[in-house]
mmCIF file of C-alpha atoms and ligand atoms in Angstrom:
data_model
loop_
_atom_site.group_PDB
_atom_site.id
_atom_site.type_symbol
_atom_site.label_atom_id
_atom_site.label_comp_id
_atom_site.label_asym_id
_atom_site.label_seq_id
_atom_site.Cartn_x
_atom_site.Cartn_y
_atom_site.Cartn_z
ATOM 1 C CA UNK A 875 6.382 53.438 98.463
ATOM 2 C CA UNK A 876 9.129 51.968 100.883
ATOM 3 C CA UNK A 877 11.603 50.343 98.331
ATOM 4 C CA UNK A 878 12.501 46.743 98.580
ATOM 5 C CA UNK A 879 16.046 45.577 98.234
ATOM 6 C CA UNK A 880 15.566 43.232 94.950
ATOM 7 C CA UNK A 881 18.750 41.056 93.013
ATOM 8 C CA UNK A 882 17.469 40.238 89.178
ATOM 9 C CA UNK A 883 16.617 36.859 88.108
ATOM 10 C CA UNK A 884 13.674 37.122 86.057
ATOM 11 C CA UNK A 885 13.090 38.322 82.632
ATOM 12 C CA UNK A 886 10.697 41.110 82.860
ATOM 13 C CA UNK A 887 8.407 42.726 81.315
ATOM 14 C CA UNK A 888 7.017 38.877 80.872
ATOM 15 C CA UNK A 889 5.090 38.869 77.197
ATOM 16 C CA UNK A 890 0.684 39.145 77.230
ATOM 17 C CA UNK A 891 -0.064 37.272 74.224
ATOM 18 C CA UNK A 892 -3.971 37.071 72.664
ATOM 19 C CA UNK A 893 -5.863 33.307 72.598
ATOM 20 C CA UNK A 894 -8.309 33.881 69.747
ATOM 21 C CA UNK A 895 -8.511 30.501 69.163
ATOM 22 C CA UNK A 896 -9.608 29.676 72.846
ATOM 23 C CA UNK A 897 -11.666 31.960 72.578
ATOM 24 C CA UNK A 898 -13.454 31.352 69.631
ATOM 25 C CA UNK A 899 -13.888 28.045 70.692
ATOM 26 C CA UNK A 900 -15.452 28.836 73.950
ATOM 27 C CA UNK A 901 -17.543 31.343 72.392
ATOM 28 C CA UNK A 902 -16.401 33.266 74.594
ATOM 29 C CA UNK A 903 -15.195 37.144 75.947
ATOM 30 C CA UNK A 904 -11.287 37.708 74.617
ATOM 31 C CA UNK A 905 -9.057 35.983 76.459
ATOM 32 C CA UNK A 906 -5.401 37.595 76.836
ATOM 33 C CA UNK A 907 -2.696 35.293 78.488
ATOM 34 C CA UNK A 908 0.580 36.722 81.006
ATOM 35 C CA UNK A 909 3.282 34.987 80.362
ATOM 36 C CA UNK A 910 4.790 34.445 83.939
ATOM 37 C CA UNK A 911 6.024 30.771 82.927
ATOM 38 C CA UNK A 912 8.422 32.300 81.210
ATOM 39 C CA UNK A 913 10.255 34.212 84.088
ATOM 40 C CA UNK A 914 12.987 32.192 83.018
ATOM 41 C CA UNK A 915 14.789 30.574 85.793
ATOM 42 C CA UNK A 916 14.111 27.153 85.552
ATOM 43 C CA UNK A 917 11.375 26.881 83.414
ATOM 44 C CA UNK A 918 9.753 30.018 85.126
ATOM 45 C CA UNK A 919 7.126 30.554 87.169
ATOM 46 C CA UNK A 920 5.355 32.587 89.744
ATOM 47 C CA UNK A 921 8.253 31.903 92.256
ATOM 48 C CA UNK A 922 10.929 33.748 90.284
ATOM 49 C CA UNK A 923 9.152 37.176 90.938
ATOM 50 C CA UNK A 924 9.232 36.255 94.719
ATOM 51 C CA UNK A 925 12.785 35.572 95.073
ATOM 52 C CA UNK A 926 14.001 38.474 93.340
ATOM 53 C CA UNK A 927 13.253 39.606 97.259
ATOM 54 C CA UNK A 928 13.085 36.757 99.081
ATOM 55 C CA UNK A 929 17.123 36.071 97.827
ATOM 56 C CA UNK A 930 17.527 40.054 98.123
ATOM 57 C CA UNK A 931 16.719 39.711 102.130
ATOM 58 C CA UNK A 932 18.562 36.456 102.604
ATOM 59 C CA UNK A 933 21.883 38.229 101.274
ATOM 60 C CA UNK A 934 20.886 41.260 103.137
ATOM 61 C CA UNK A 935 20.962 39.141 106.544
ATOM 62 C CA UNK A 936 24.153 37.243 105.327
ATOM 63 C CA UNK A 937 22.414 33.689 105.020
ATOM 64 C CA UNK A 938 23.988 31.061 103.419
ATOM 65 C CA UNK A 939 21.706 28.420 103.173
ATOM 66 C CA UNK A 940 17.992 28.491 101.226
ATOM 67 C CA UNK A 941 15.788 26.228 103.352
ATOM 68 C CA UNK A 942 12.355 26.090 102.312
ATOM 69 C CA UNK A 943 9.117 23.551 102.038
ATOM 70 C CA UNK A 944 6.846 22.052 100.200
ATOM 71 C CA UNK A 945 5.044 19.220 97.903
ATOM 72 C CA UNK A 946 6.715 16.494 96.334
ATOM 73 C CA UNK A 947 6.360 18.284 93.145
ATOM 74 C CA UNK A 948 6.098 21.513 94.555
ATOM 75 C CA UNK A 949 7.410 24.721 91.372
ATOM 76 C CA UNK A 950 8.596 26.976 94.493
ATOM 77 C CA UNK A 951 10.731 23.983 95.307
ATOM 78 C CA UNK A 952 12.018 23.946 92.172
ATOM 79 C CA UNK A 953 12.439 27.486 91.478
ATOM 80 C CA UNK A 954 14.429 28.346 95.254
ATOM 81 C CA UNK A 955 17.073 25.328 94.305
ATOM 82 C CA UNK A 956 17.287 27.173 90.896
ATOM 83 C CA UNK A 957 17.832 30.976 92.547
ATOM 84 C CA UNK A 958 20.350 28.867 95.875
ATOM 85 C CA UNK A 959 22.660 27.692 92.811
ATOM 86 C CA UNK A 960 22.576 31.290 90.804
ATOM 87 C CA UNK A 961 23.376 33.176 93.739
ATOM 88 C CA UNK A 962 25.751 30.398 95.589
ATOM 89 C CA UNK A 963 23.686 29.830 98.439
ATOM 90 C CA UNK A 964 22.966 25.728 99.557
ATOM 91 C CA UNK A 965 19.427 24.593 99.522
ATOM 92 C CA UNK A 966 17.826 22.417 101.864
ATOM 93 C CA UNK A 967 14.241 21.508 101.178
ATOM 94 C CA UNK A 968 11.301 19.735 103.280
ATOM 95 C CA UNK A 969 9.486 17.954 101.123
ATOM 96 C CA UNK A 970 6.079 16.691 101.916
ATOM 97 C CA UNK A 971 5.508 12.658 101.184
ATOM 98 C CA UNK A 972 6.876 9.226 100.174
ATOM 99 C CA UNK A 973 10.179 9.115 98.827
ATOM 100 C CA UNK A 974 9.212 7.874 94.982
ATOM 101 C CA UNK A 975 11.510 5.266 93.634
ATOM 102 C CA UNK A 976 11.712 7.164 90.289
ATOM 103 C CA UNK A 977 12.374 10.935 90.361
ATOM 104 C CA UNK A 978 10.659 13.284 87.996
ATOM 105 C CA UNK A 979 8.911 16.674 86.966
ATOM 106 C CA UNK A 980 10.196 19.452 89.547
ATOM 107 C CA UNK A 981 12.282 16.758 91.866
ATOM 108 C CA UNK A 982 14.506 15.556 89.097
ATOM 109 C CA UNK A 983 15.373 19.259 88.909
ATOM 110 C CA UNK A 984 15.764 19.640 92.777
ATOM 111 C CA UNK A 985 18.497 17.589 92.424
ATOM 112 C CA UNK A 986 19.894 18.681 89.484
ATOM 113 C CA UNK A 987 20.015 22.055 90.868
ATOM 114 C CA UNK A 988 21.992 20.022 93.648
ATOM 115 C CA UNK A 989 19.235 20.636 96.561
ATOM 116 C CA UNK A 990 19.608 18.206 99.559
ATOM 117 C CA UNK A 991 16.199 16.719 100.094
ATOM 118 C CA UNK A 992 14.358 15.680 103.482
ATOM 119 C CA UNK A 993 11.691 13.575 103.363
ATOM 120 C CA UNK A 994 8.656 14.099 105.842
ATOM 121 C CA UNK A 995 5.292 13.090 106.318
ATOM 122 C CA UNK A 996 2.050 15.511 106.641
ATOM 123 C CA UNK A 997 1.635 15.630 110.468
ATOM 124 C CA UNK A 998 5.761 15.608 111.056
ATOM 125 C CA UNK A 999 6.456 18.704 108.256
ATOM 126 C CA UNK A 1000 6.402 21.602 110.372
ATOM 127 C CA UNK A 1001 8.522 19.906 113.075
ATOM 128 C CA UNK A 1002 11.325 18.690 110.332
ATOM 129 C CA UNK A 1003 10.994 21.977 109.391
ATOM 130 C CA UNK A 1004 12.351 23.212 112.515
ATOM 131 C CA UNK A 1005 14.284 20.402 113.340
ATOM 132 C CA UNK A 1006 16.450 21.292 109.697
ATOM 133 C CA UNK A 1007 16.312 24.709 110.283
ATOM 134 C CA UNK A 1008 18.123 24.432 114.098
ATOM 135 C CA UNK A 1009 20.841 21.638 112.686
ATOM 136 C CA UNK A 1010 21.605 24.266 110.237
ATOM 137 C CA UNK A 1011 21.847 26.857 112.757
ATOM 138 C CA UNK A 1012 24.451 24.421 114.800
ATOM 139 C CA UNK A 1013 26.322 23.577 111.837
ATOM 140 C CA UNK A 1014 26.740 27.604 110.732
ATOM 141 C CA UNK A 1015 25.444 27.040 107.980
ATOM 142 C CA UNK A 1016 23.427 30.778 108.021
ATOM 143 C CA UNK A 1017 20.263 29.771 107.532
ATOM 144 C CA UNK A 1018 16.909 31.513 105.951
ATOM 145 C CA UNK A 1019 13.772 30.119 106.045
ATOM 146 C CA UNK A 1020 11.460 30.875 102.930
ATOM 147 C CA UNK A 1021 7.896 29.937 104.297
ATOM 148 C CA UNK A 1022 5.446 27.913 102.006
ATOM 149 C CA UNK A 1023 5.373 29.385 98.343
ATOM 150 C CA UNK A 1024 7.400 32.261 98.906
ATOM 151 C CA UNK A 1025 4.223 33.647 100.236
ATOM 152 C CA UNK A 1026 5.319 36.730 103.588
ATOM 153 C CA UNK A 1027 5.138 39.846 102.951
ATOM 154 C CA UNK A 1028 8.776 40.355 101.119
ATOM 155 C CA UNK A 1029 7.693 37.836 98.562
ATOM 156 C CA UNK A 1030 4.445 38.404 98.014
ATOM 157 C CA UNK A 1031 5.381 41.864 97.294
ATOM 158 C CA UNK A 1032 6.808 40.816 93.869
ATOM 159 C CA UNK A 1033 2.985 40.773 92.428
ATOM 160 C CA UNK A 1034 2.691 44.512 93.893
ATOM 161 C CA UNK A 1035 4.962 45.428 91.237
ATOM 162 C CA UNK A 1036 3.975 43.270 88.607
ATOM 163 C CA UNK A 1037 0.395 44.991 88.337
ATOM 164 C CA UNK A 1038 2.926 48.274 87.780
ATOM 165 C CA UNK A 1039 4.275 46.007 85.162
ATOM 166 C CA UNK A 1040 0.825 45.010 83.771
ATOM 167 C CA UNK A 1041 -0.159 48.538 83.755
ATOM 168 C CA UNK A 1042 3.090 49.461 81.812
ATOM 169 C CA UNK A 1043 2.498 47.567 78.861
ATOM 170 C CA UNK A 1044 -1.285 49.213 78.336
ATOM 171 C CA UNK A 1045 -3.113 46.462 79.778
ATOM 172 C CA UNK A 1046 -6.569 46.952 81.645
ATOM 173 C CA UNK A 1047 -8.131 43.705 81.680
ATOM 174 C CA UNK A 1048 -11.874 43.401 83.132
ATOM 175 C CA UNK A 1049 -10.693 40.366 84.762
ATOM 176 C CA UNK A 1050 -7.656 38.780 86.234
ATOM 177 C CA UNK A 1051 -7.985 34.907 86.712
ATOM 178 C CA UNK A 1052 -5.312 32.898 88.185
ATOM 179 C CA UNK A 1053 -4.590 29.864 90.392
ATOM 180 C CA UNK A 1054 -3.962 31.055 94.127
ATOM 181 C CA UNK A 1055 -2.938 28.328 96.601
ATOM 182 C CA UNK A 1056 -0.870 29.966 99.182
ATOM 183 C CA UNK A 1057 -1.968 33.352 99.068
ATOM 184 C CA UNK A 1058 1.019 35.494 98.053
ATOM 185 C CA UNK A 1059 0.500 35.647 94.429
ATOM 186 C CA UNK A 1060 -2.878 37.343 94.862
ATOM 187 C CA UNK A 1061 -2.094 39.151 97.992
ATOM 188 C CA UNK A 1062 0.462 40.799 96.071
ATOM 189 C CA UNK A 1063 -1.760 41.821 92.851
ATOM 190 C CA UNK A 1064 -4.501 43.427 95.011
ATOM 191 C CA UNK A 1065 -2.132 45.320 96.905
ATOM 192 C CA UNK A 1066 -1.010 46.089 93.941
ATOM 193 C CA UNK A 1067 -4.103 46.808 92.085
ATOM 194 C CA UNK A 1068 -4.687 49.463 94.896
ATOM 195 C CA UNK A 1069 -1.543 51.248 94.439
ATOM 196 C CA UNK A 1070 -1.611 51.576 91.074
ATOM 197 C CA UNK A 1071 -5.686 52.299 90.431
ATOM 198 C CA UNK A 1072 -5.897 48.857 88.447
ATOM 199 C CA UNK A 1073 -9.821 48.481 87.681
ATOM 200 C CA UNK A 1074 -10.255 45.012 86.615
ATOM 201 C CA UNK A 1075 -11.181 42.316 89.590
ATOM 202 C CA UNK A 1076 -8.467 40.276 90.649
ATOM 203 C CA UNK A 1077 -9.880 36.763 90.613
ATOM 204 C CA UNK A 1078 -8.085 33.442 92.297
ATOM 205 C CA UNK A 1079 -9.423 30.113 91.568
ATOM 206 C CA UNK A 1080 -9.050 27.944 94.654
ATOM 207 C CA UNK A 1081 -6.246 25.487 94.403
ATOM 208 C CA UNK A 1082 -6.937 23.586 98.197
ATOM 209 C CA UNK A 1083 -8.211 25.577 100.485
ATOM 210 C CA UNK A 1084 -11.995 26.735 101.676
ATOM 211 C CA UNK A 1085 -12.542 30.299 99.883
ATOM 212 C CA UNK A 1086 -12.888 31.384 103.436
ATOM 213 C CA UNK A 1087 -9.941 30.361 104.560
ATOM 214 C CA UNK A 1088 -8.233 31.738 101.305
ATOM 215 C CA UNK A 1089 -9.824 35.177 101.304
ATOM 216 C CA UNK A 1090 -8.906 35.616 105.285
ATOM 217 C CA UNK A 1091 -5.259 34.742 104.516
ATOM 218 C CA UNK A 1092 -4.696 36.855 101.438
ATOM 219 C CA UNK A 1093 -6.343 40.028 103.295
ATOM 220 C CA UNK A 1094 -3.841 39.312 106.313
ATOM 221 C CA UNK A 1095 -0.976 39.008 103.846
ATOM 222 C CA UNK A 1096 -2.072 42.128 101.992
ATOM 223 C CA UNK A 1097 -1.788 44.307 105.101
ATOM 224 C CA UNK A 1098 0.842 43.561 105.641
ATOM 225 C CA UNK A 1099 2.541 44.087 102.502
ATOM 226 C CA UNK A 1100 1.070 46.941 102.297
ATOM 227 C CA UNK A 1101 3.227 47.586 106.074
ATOM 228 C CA UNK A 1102 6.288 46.439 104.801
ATOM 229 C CA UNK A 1103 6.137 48.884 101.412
ATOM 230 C CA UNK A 1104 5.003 51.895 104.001
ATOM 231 C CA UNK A 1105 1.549 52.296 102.335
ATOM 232 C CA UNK A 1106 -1.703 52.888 104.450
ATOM 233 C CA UNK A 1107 -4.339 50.586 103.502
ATOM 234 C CA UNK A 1108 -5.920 48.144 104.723
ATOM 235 C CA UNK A 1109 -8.026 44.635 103.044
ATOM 236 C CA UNK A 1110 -10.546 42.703 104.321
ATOM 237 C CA UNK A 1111 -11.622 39.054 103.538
ATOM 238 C CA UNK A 1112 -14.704 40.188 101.814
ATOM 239 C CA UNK A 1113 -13.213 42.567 99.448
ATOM 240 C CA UNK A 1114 -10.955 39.246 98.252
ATOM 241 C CA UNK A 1115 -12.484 37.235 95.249
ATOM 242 C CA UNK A 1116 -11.820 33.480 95.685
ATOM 243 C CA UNK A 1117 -13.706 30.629 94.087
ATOM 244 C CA UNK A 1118 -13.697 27.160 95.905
ATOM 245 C CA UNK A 1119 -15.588 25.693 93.411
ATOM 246 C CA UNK A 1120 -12.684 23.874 91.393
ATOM 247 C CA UNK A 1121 -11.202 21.877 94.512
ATOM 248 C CA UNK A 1122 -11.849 18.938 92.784
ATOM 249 C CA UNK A 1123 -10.327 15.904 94.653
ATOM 250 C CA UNK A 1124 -7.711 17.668 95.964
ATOM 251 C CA UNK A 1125 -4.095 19.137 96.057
ATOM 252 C CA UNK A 1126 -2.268 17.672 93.132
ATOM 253 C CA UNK A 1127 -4.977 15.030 91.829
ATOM 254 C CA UNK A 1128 -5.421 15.588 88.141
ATOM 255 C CA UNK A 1129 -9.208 14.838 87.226
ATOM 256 C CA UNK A 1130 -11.348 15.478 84.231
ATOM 257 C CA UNK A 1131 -11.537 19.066 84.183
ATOM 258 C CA UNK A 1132 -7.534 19.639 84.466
ATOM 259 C CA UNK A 1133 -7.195 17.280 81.826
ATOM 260 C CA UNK A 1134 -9.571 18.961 79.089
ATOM 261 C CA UNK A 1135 -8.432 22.335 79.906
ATOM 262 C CA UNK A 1136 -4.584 21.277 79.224
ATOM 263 C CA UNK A 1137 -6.093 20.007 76.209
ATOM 264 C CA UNK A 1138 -7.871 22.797 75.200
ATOM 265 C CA UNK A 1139 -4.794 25.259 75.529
ATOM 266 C CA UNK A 1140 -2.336 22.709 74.083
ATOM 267 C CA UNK A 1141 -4.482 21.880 71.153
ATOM 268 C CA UNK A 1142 -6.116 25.740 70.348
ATOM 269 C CA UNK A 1143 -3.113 27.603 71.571
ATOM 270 C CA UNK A 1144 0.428 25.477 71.344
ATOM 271 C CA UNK A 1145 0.165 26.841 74.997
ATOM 272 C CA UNK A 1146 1.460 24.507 78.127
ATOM 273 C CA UNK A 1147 -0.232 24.355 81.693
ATOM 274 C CA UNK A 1148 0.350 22.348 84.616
ATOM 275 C CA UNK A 1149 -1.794 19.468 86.108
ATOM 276 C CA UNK A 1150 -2.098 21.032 89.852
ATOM 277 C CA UNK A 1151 -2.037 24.898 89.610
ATOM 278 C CA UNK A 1152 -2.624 26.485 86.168
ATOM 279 C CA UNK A 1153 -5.100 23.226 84.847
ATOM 280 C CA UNK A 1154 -7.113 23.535 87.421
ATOM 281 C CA UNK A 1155 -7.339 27.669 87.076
ATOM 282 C CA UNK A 1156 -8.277 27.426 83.546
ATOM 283 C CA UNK A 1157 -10.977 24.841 84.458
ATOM 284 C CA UNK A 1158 -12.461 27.276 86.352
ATOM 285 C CA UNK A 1159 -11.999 29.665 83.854
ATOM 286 C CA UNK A 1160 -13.731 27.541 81.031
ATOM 287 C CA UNK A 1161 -16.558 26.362 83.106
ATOM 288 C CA UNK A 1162 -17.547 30.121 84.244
ATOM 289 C CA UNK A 1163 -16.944 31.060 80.489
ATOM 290 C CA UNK A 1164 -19.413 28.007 79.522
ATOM 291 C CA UNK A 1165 -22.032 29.629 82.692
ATOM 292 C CA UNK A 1166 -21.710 32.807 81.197
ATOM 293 C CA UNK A 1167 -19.869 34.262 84.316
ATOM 294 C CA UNK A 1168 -18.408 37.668 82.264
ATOM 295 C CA UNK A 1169 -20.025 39.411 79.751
ATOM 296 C CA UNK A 1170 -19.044 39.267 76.055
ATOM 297 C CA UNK A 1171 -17.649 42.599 75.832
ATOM 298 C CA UNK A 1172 -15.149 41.580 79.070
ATOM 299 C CA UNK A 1173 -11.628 41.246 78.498
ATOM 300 C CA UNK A 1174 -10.379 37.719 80.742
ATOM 301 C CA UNK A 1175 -6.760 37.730 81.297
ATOM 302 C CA UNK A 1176 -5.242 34.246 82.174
ATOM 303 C CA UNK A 1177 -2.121 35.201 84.521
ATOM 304 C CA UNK A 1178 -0.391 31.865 84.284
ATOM 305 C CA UNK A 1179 1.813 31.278 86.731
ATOM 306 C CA UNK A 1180 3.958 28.439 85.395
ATOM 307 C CA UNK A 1181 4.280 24.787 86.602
ATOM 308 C CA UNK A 1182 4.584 23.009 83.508
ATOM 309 C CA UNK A 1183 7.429 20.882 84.514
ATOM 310 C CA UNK A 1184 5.193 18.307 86.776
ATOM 311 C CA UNK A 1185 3.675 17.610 83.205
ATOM 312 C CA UNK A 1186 6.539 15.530 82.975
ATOM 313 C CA UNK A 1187 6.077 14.266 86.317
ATOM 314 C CA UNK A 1188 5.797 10.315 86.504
ATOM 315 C CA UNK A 1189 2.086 10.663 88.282
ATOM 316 C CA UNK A 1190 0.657 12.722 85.646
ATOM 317 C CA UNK A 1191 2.161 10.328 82.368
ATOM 318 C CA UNK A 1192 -0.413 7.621 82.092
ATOM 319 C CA UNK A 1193 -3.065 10.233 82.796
ATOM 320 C CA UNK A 1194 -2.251 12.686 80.021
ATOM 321 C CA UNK A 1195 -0.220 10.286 77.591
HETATM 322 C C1 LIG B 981 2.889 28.363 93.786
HETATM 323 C C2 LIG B 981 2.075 28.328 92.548
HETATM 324 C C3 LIG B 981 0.813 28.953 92.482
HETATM 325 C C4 LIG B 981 0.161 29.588 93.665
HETATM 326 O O1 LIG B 981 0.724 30.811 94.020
HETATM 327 P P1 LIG B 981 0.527 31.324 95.519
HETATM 328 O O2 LIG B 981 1.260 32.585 95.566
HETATM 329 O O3 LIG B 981 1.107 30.245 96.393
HETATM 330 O O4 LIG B 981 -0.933 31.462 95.773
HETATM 331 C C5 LIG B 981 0.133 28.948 91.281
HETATM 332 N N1 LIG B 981 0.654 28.342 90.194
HETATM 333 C C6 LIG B 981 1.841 27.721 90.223
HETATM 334 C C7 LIG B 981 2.318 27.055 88.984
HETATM 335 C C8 LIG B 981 2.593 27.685 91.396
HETATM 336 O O5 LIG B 981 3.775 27.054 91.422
#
């Protein structure tokens, strides 16, 4: 494999701890949890592993500036103001919606982290984008654009190597259940499950997006990781496990299942998840427990990919106070 040029930031190997009381209540297969919310930059997250390269490249190419996109609340956000402020680069980010009159969660941190913020609506977001990215350009400023969730190929690659990390600590789940939204994450760990002969299936649970529209992107993205690490294989869309059956209604709206399955870990486990990604996986992950979806004998492991601090986002307190 092709190395990538990588700075550190995260603390690796992250721990797999076992949820037998989960379990037990579920009546359920064992469920093993990956600790990727505690990467450690910030609170952790999924977004650490990705800019281990993602800040790697930018140095490489002499940027100064971070500029990246995303929800008001968005972790990746969060995380790339975090890694701009480590490694002395500025951080612009695009953030999708109204302005709130209270800050909270992830933003509080994006400006704590000492981000500037630019506010755009839905339809405008790509055009700011470009708009902030050219200014930057004019004012030498050395920008690098990080696309939505960290998620080309030189980010995405992070989950290549931690299946090789999975692998390392004597872990062969049956299943691998996780919250995939932009692709990159799982793109990453089937790549990655290729590489390194990792049997389990790699299962995302549909944060916003048609399963068909999911499965098509994370192929794409796979190939061409699997370009940029010099490795000849290729993915389809139908070889990619996606389940759109958790959409619920919609990006970052907490119902009824996201709330009972923060409840369940929190109250079983002493074990934190978010309201929009990792609530919403293990939802999924409960109700195809509850159908009966693996067998008892399965090992399920929860890769949870951080988020928790939009629990403390103002949205989310009269909801799960
Ligand atoms: C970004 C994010 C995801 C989704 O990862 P993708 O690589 O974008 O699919 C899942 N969980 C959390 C907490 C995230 O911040």
């Amino acid at each position: 494999m092709r190395p990538l040029p990588r700075v550190r930031m995260a603390d690796l190997p992250t721990p797999v701890d076992e949820l037998p009381r989960l379990s037990e209540h579920l009546k359920g297969p064992r469920i093993i949890v990956k600790r990727d919310d505690q990467t450690g930059l910030a609170f952790g997250g999924n977004k650490t592993r990705k800019l281990e390269y993602l800040v790697a490249d930018a140095r490489q190419k002499q940027a100064r500036t971070l500029i990246t996109a995303g929800a008001v609340q968005s972790n990746h956000c969060r995380q790339t103001a975090a890694a701009a402020a480590r490694f002395g680069f500025d951080c612009v980010l695009v953030l999708t919606g109204e302005r709130p009159g209270q800050y909270s969660g992830n933003l509080l941190l994006d400006r704590l982290f000492g981000a500037e913020i630019v506010w755009s609506t839905r339809e405008e977001r790509e055009h700011t984008l470009v708009e902030v990215f050219e200014q930057a350009v004019s004012a030498r400023r050395a920008p690098y654009l990080i696309p939505y969730g960290g998620s080309n190929a030189i980010g995405a690659a992070a989950y290549v190597f931690a299946i090789e990390e999975l692998i390392s600590q004597q872990i062969q789940p049956d299943w691998i259940v996780f919250a995939s939204s932009s692709g990159g994450t799982q793109a990453g760990m089937v790549v990655g499950a290729r590489v390194f002969n990792l049997q389990g299936k790699i299962l995302g649970i549909s944060i916003d997006e048609r399963s068909n529209v999911l499965s098509q992107r994370v192929a794409n993205l796979a190939n061409e990781i699997a370009n940029v690490l010099g490795e000849d294989l290729l993915f389809a869309p139908e070889e990619i496990l996606v389940n759109e059956a958790y959409l619920g209604e919609g990006y970052g709206v907490m119902g009824t299942a996201e709330r009972e399955a923060i409840e369940l870990f929190a109250r079983h486990e002493g074990l934190l998840l978010d309201p929009v990604y990792t609530g919403r996986a293990a939802a999924g992950m409960i109700d195809l427990i509850r159908q009966g979806y693996f067998t008892q004998d399965n090992t399920v492991l929860f890769w949870h990919t951080g988020g928790t601090p939009a629990l403390f986002a103002h949205q989310y307190q009269s909801k799960l106070g």
